[in-house]
mmCIF file of C-alpha atoms in Angstrom:
data_model
loop_
_atom_site.group_PDB
_atom_site.id
_atom_site.type_symbol
_atom_site.label_atom_id
_atom_site.label_comp_id
_atom_site.label_asym_id
_atom_site.label_seq_id
_atom_site.Cartn_x
_atom_site.Cartn_y
_atom_site.Cartn_z
ATOM 1 C CA MET A 284 -84.085 -22.511 66.041
ATOM 2 C CA SER A 285 -83.677 -25.552 68.294
ATOM 3 C CA LYS A 286 -80.245 -25.962 69.892
ATOM 4 C CA SER A 287 -80.777 -29.699 70.196
ATOM 5 C CA ARG A 288 -81.001 -30.160 66.463
ATOM 6 C CA VAL A 289 -78.175 -32.065 64.753
ATOM 7 C CA ARG A 290 -76.081 -29.699 62.682
ATOM 8 C CA ASN A 291 -75.904 -30.069 58.909
ATOM 9 C CA HIS A 292 -72.108 -30.059 58.783
ATOM 10 C CA ALA A 293 -72.060 -30.574 55.007
ATOM 11 C CA LEU A 294 -74.032 -27.362 54.483
ATOM 12 C CA TYR A 295 -71.647 -25.360 56.673
ATOM 13 C CA PHE A 296 -68.565 -26.890 55.078
ATOM 14 C CA LEU A 297 -69.850 -26.155 51.586
ATOM 15 C CA GLY A 298 -70.774 -22.596 52.546
ATOM 16 C CA VAL A 299 -67.355 -21.820 54.011
ATOM 17 C CA ALA A 300 -65.567 -23.519 51.105
ATOM 18 C CA SER A 301 -67.646 -21.511 48.612
ATOM 19 C CA TYR A 302 -66.621 -18.330 50.412
ATOM 20 C CA VAL A 303 -62.962 -19.306 50.012
ATOM 21 C CA VAL A 304 -63.567 -20.019 46.315
ATOM 22 C CA SER A 305 -65.049 -16.531 45.878
ATOM 23 C CA LEU A 306 -61.698 -15.044 46.959
ATOM 24 C CA ILE A 307 -59.466 -17.156 44.688
ATOM 25 C CA PRO A 308 -56.814 -16.252 43.490
ATOM 26 C CA PHE A 309 -56.675 -13.867 46.507
ATOM 27 C CA VAL A 310 -55.452 -10.872 44.497
ATOM 28 C CA LYS A 311 -57.309 -7.664 43.642
ATOM 29 C CA VAL A 312 -60.014 -8.546 46.179
ATOM 30 C CA ASP A 313 -61.682 -5.786 48.186
ATOM 31 C CA ALA A 314 -60.455 -6.773 51.652
ATOM 32 C CA LEU A 315 -63.049 -4.660 53.473
ATOM 33 C CA ARG A 316 -65.932 -6.220 51.548
ATOM 34 C CA ALA A 317 -64.443 -9.677 52.152
ATOM 35 C CA LEU A 318 -64.499 -8.979 55.901
ATOM 36 C CA VAL A 319 -68.040 -7.557 55.765
ATOM 37 C CA LEU A 320 -69.145 -10.728 53.997
ATOM 38 C CA VAL A 321 -68.059 -12.954 56.927
ATOM 39 C CA PRO A 322 -70.897 -11.994 59.340
ATOM 40 C CA ILE A 323 -73.340 -12.031 56.424
ATOM 41 C CA ILE A 324 -72.413 -15.643 55.666
ATOM 42 C CA ALA A 325 -72.357 -16.473 59.386
ATOM 43 C CA TYR A 326 -76.025 -15.439 59.480
ATOM 44 C CA THR A 327 -76.959 -16.934 56.108
ATOM 45 C CA LEU A 328 -75.759 -20.498 56.695
ATOM 46 C CA PRO A 329 -77.826 -21.210 59.847
ATOM 47 C CA VAL A 330 -80.848 -19.705 58.082
ATOM 48 C CA MET A 331 -80.259 -22.005 55.107
ATOM 49 C CA GLU A 332 -79.954 -24.966 57.480
ATOM 50 C CA TYR A 333 -83.204 -24.049 59.218
ATOM 51 C CA VAL A 334 -85.164 -23.338 56.039
ATOM 52 C CA GLN A 335 -83.899 -26.266 53.933
ATOM 53 C CA PRO A 336 -86.230 -29.004 55.296
ATOM 54 C CA ARG A 337 -89.171 -26.603 55.074
ATOM 55 C CA ALA A 338 -88.281 -25.782 51.472
ATOM 56 C CA MET A 339 -88.088 -29.503 50.664
ATOM 57 C CA SER A 340 -91.638 -29.985 51.949
ATOM 58 C CA LEU A 341 -92.781 -26.644 50.469
ATOM 59 C CA LYS A 342 -93.915 -25.466 53.886
ATOM 60 C CA LEU A 343 -92.183 -22.104 54.040
ATOM 61 C CA GLY A 344 -94.124 -19.794 56.313
ATOM 62 C CA TYR A 345 -94.177 -16.102 57.197
ATOM 63 C CA LYS A 346 -91.558 -16.532 59.936
ATOM 64 C CA ASP A 347 -89.225 -18.269 57.487
ATOM 65 C CA ILE A 348 -89.498 -15.358 55.045
ATOM 66 C CA VAL A 349 -88.721 -12.933 57.880
ATOM 67 C CA LEU A 350 -85.543 -14.901 58.608
ATOM 68 C CA ILE A 351 -84.507 -14.951 54.952
ATOM 69 C CA ILE A 352 -84.922 -11.199 54.273
ATOM 70 C CA PRO A 353 -81.932 -9.989 56.388
ATOM 71 C CA ALA A 354 -79.690 -12.488 54.561
ATOM 72 C CA LEU A 355 -80.708 -10.948 51.226
ATOM 73 C CA LEU A 356 -80.508 -7.260 52.146
ATOM 74 C CA PRO A 357 -76.734 -6.790 51.632
ATOM 75 C CA TYR A 358 -77.034 -7.928 48.009
ATOM 76 C CA VAL A 359 -79.572 -5.204 47.232
ATOM 77 C CA PHE A 360 -76.653 -2.784 47.107
ATOM 78 C CA MET A 361 -74.796 -4.813 44.475
ATOM 79 C CA LYS A 362 -74.785 -3.736 40.856
ATOM 80 C CA PRO A 363 -76.953 -6.088 38.746
ATOM 81 C CA ASN A 364 -74.831 -8.459 36.685
ATOM 82 C CA ILE A 365 -75.209 -11.571 34.579
ATOM 83 C CA TYR A 366 -73.330 -13.764 37.056
ATOM 84 C CA ILE A 367 -76.204 -13.659 39.534
ATOM 85 C CA LEU A 368 -78.526 -15.267 36.972
ATOM 86 C CA LEU A 369 -76.997 -18.738 37.356
ATOM 87 C CA PRO A 370 -77.418 -18.963 41.156
ATOM 88 C CA ALA A 371 -80.922 -17.485 40.853
ATOM 89 C CA SER A 372 -81.837 -20.038 38.177
ATOM 90 C CA LEU A 373 -80.508 -22.911 40.296
ATOM 91 C CA LEU A 374 -82.567 -21.715 43.260
ATOM 92 C CA VAL A 375 -85.748 -21.555 41.179
ATOM 93 C CA LEU A 376 -85.014 -24.987 39.696
ATOM 94 C CA THR A 377 -84.500 -26.400 43.191
ATOM 95 C CA PHE A 378 -87.971 -25.297 44.260
ATOM 96 C CA LEU A 379 -89.499 -26.590 41.018
ATOM 97 C CA LEU A 380 -87.941 -30.007 41.590
ATOM 98 C CA TYR A 381 -89.221 -30.115 45.161
ATOM 99 C CA PHE A 382 -92.646 -28.993 43.950
ATOM 100 C CA THR A 383 -92.752 -31.853 41.419
ATOM 101 C CA LYS A 384 -91.684 -34.312 44.159
ATOM 102 C CA LEU A 385 -88.298 -34.941 42.510
ATOM 103 C CA THR A 386 -86.651 -34.595 45.910
ATOM 104 C CA MET A 387 -83.395 -36.345 45.011
ATOM 105 C CA TRP A 388 -82.697 -33.975 42.130
ATOM 106 C CA GLY A 389 -83.887 -31.078 44.254
ATOM 107 C CA ASN A 390 -81.142 -32.012 46.724
ATOM 108 C CA VAL A 391 -78.550 -32.189 43.947
ATOM 109 C CA VAL A 392 -79.477 -28.845 42.390
ATOM 110 C CA GLY A 393 -79.873 -27.265 45.835
ATOM 111 C CA THR A 394 -76.316 -28.314 46.672
ATOM 112 C CA ALA A 395 -75.136 -26.836 43.381
ATOM 113 C CA PHE A 396 -76.988 -23.628 44.253
ATOM 114 C CA GLU A 397 -75.020 -23.269 47.473
ATOM 115 C CA ALA A 398 -71.764 -23.816 45.567
ATOM 116 C CA SER A 399 -72.836 -21.192 43.005
ATOM 117 C CA LEU A 400 -73.035 -18.589 45.777
ATOM 118 C CA SER A 401 -69.275 -18.270 45.282
ATOM 119 C CA MET A 402 -70.203 -16.312 42.138
ATOM 120 C CA VAL A 403 -72.438 -13.929 44.080
ATOM 121 C CA TRP A 404 -69.829 -13.516 46.803
ATOM 122 C CA GLY A 405 -67.034 -13.126 44.239
ATOM 123 C CA THR A 406 -68.990 -10.252 42.729
ATOM 124 C CA PHE A 407 -69.665 -8.793 46.180
ATOM 125 C CA VAL A 408 -65.938 -8.628 47.048
ATOM 126 C CA ASN A 409 -65.106 -7.165 43.620
ATOM 127 C CA ASN A 410 -62.937 -10.136 42.678
ATOM 128 C CA PRO A 411 -62.341 -9.735 38.900
ATOM 129 C CA LEU A 412 -60.985 -13.286 38.592
ATOM 130 C CA PHE A 413 -63.630 -15.306 40.437
ATOM 131 C CA LEU A 414 -65.431 -16.798 37.432
ATOM 132 C CA THR A 415 -63.104 -19.654 36.466
ATOM 133 C CA PRO A 416 -62.591 -21.111 39.970
ATOM 134 C CA SER A 417 -66.290 -20.614 40.744
ATOM 135 C CA LEU A 418 -67.371 -22.572 37.664
ATOM 136 C CA TYR A 419 -64.868 -25.317 38.451
ATOM 137 C CA TRP A 420 -66.211 -25.498 41.997
ATOM 138 C CA LEU A 421 -69.843 -25.503 40.847
ATOM 139 C CA LEU A 422 -69.363 -28.351 38.357
ATOM 140 C CA TYR A 423 -67.289 -30.358 40.828
ATOM 141 C CA VAL A 424 -69.874 -29.973 43.601
ATOM 142 C CA PHE A 425 -72.770 -30.800 41.277
ATOM 143 C CA ASN A 426 -71.109 -34.044 40.212
ATOM 144 C CA GLY A 427 -70.201 -34.799 43.801
ATOM 145 C CA ALA A 428 -73.851 -34.455 44.792
ATOM 146 C CA VAL A 429 -74.893 -36.836 41.988
ATOM 147 C CA TYR A 430 -72.223 -39.290 43.159
ATOM 148 C CA VAL A 431 -73.443 -39.174 46.771
ATOM 149 C CA GLU A 432 -77.066 -39.718 45.727
ATOM 150 C CA TYR A 433 -75.996 -42.732 43.691
ATOM 151 C CA LYS A 434 -74.080 -44.249 46.619
ATOM 152 C CA ILE A 435 -77.056 -44.030 49.016
ATOM 153 C CA PRO A 436 -78.518 -47.574 49.174
ATOM 154 C CA PHE A 437 -82.194 -46.624 48.850
ATOM 155 C CA ARG A 438 -81.716 -44.206 45.922
ATOM 156 C CA LYS A 439 -82.759 -45.638 42.557
ATOM 157 C CA LEU A 440 -79.955 -44.039 40.573
ATOM 158 C CA ASP A 441 -77.788 -45.914 38.095
ATOM 159 C CA LYS A 442 -74.012 -45.450 38.185
ATOM 160 C CA ARG A 443 -74.125 -44.499 34.511
ATOM 161 C CA VAL A 444 -75.800 -41.227 35.504
ATOM 162 C CA VAL A 445 -72.684 -40.360 37.534
ATOM 163 C CA GLN A 446 -70.420 -41.280 34.642
ATOM 164 C CA VAL A 447 -72.401 -39.410 31.987
ATOM 165 C CA SER A 448 -72.681 -36.337 34.202
ATOM 166 C CA TRP A 449 -68.910 -36.191 34.576
ATOM 167 C CA LEU A 450 -68.272 -36.908 30.894
ATOM 168 C CA ILE A 451 -70.416 -33.864 30.089
ATOM 169 C CA SER A 452 -68.780 -31.686 32.737
ATOM 170 C CA LEU A 453 -65.174 -32.664 31.980
ATOM 171 C CA PRO A 454 -64.946 -31.078 28.491
ATOM 172 C CA LEU A 455 -66.574 -27.930 29.874
ATOM 173 C CA MET A 456 -63.986 -27.710 32.632
ATOM 174 C CA LEU A 457 -61.146 -28.330 30.186
ATOM 175 C CA PHE A 458 -62.466 -25.521 28.011
ATOM 176 C CA ILE A 459 -62.966 -23.140 30.942
ATOM 177 C CA GLY A 460 -59.442 -23.809 32.183
ATOM 178 C CA MET A 461 -57.632 -23.479 28.847
ATOM 179 C CA ARG A 462 -55.912 -20.245 29.876
ATOM 180 C CA ALA A 463 -54.831 -21.764 33.188
ATOM 181 C CA PRO A 464 -53.938 -25.396 32.364
ATOM 182 C CA LEU A 465 -52.566 -26.028 35.860
ATOM 183 C CA LEU A 466 -56.225 -26.247 36.852
ATOM 184 C CA PHE A 467 -56.372 -29.571 35.050
ATOM 185 C CA LEU A 468 -54.600 -31.050 38.097
ATOM 186 C CA THR A 469 -57.898 -30.690 39.963
ATOM 187 C CA LEU A 470 -59.591 -33.057 37.514
ATOM 188 C CA VAL A 471 -57.455 -36.159 38.072
ATOM 189 C CA GLU A 472 -59.008 -37.530 41.274
ATOM 190 C CA PRO A 473 -62.640 -36.643 40.418
ATOM 191 C CA THR A 474 -62.281 -38.286 36.999
ATOM 192 C CA ILE A 475 -61.191 -41.548 38.629
ATOM 193 C CA ARG A 476 -63.891 -41.331 41.298
ATOM 194 C CA TYR A 477 -66.793 -40.425 39.029
ATOM 195 C CA LEU A 478 -65.964 -42.725 36.117
ATOM 196 C CA LYS A 479 -65.457 -45.634 38.526
ATOM 197 C CA PRO A 480 -68.008 -44.889 41.246
ATOM 198 C CA GLY A 481 -68.007 -48.441 42.563
ATOM 199 C CA GLU A 482 -70.974 -50.189 44.105
ATOM 200 C CA LYS A 483 -73.676 -48.617 46.244
ATOM 201 C CA LEU A 484 -73.228 -48.547 50.000
ATOM 202 C CA LYS A 485 -74.510 -51.669 51.702
ATOM 203 C CA SER A 486 -76.082 -49.832 54.626
ATOM 204 C CA PRO A 487 -77.284 -46.292 55.438
ATOM 205 C CA LYS A 488 -74.891 -46.460 58.408
ATOM 206 C CA GLU A 489 -72.032 -46.049 55.938
ATOM 207 C CA ILE A 490 -73.299 -42.664 54.699
ATOM 208 C CA LYS A 491 -71.529 -40.792 57.520
ATOM 209 C CA GLU A 492 -68.184 -42.322 56.595
ATOM 210 C CA LEU A 493 -68.835 -41.540 52.923
ATOM 211 C CA GLY A 494 -69.399 -37.917 53.901
ATOM 212 C CA ARG A 495 -66.211 -37.829 55.972
ATOM 213 C CA LYS A 496 -64.098 -39.186 53.128
ATOM 214 C CA GLY A 497 -65.865 -36.876 50.667
ATOM 215 C CA SER A 498 -65.033 -33.821 52.791
ATOM 216 C CA LYS A 499 -61.336 -34.697 52.719
ATOM 217 C CA LYS A 500 -61.443 -35.028 48.941
ATOM 218 C CA ASP A 501 -63.326 -31.737 48.677
ATOM 219 C CA MET A 502 -60.653 -29.998 50.751
ATOM 220 C CA ALA A 503 -57.947 -31.485 48.523
ATOM 221 C CA PHE A 504 -59.790 -30.279 45.408
ATOM 222 C CA LEU A 505 -60.183 -26.810 46.930
ATOM 223 C CA ALA A 506 -56.500 -26.613 47.872
ATOM 224 C CA ILE A 507 -55.337 -27.667 44.402
ATOM 225 C CA LEU A 508 -57.831 -25.256 42.820
ATOM 226 C CA ALA A 509 -56.596 -22.324 44.915
ATOM 227 C CA ILE A 510 -52.891 -23.032 44.463
ATOM 228 C CA SER A 511 -52.997 -23.888 40.757
ATOM 229 C CA TYR A 512 -55.105 -20.838 39.880
ATOM 230 C CA PHE A 513 -52.975 -18.505 41.989
ATOM 231 C CA VAL A 514 -49.822 -19.777 40.280
ATOM 232 C CA SER A 515 -51.443 -19.538 36.843
ATOM 233 C CA VAL A 516 -52.548 -15.947 37.416
ATOM 234 C CA SER A 517 -49.111 -15.032 38.778
ATOM 235 C CA LEU A 518 -47.402 -16.442 35.687
ATOM 236 C CA LEU A 519 -49.729 -14.529 33.378
ATOM 237 C CA ARG A 520 -49.160 -11.166 35.078
#
């Protein structure tokens, strides 16, 4: 892997944030497994960064597979469960979209796949309460990826796609969070942002600033998600 290559900070941020989501609400988590997962993720994220452009061009080679295998080995020892099906399906769909040259949607679903790893990691650390925050995170990240693709000047994506995507996701999130209504606080800012996405960026030079602002909003969403779910679980105990 070349040291001179520009880092994909968004990929690393999303990976670390998804790890945090897998631990929410931070109770009844296997602390030892959570610690073991740290070096696994520390290896996985650079591999994902390295392999991503090759996956987009469908040019994965033998050496790439060799790099991927160690990242998958720890999960062989997990008990099979239904929650792994969603991340697996998103990964397959990502490759199908790249194969059919629908690169933009491949990027969107690929981003959602990384967010969905919180479900795999939540299972790995034996977190019995990971599902609700993981689904909230997955739907939020998916819509965020659609929003970013819309804002990019050279993407031919109508703002109505962003709005419709959120209008479909919002009822799902309200339903998922019915037993922990404090989670609804996480939906305020995204609802405003995605229903009123504004105009496209005027120049590709503005993409970096869009990413910087988006990261701050993502951190705010994550903080509200963690606090509101922790409080909700504590009140229900």
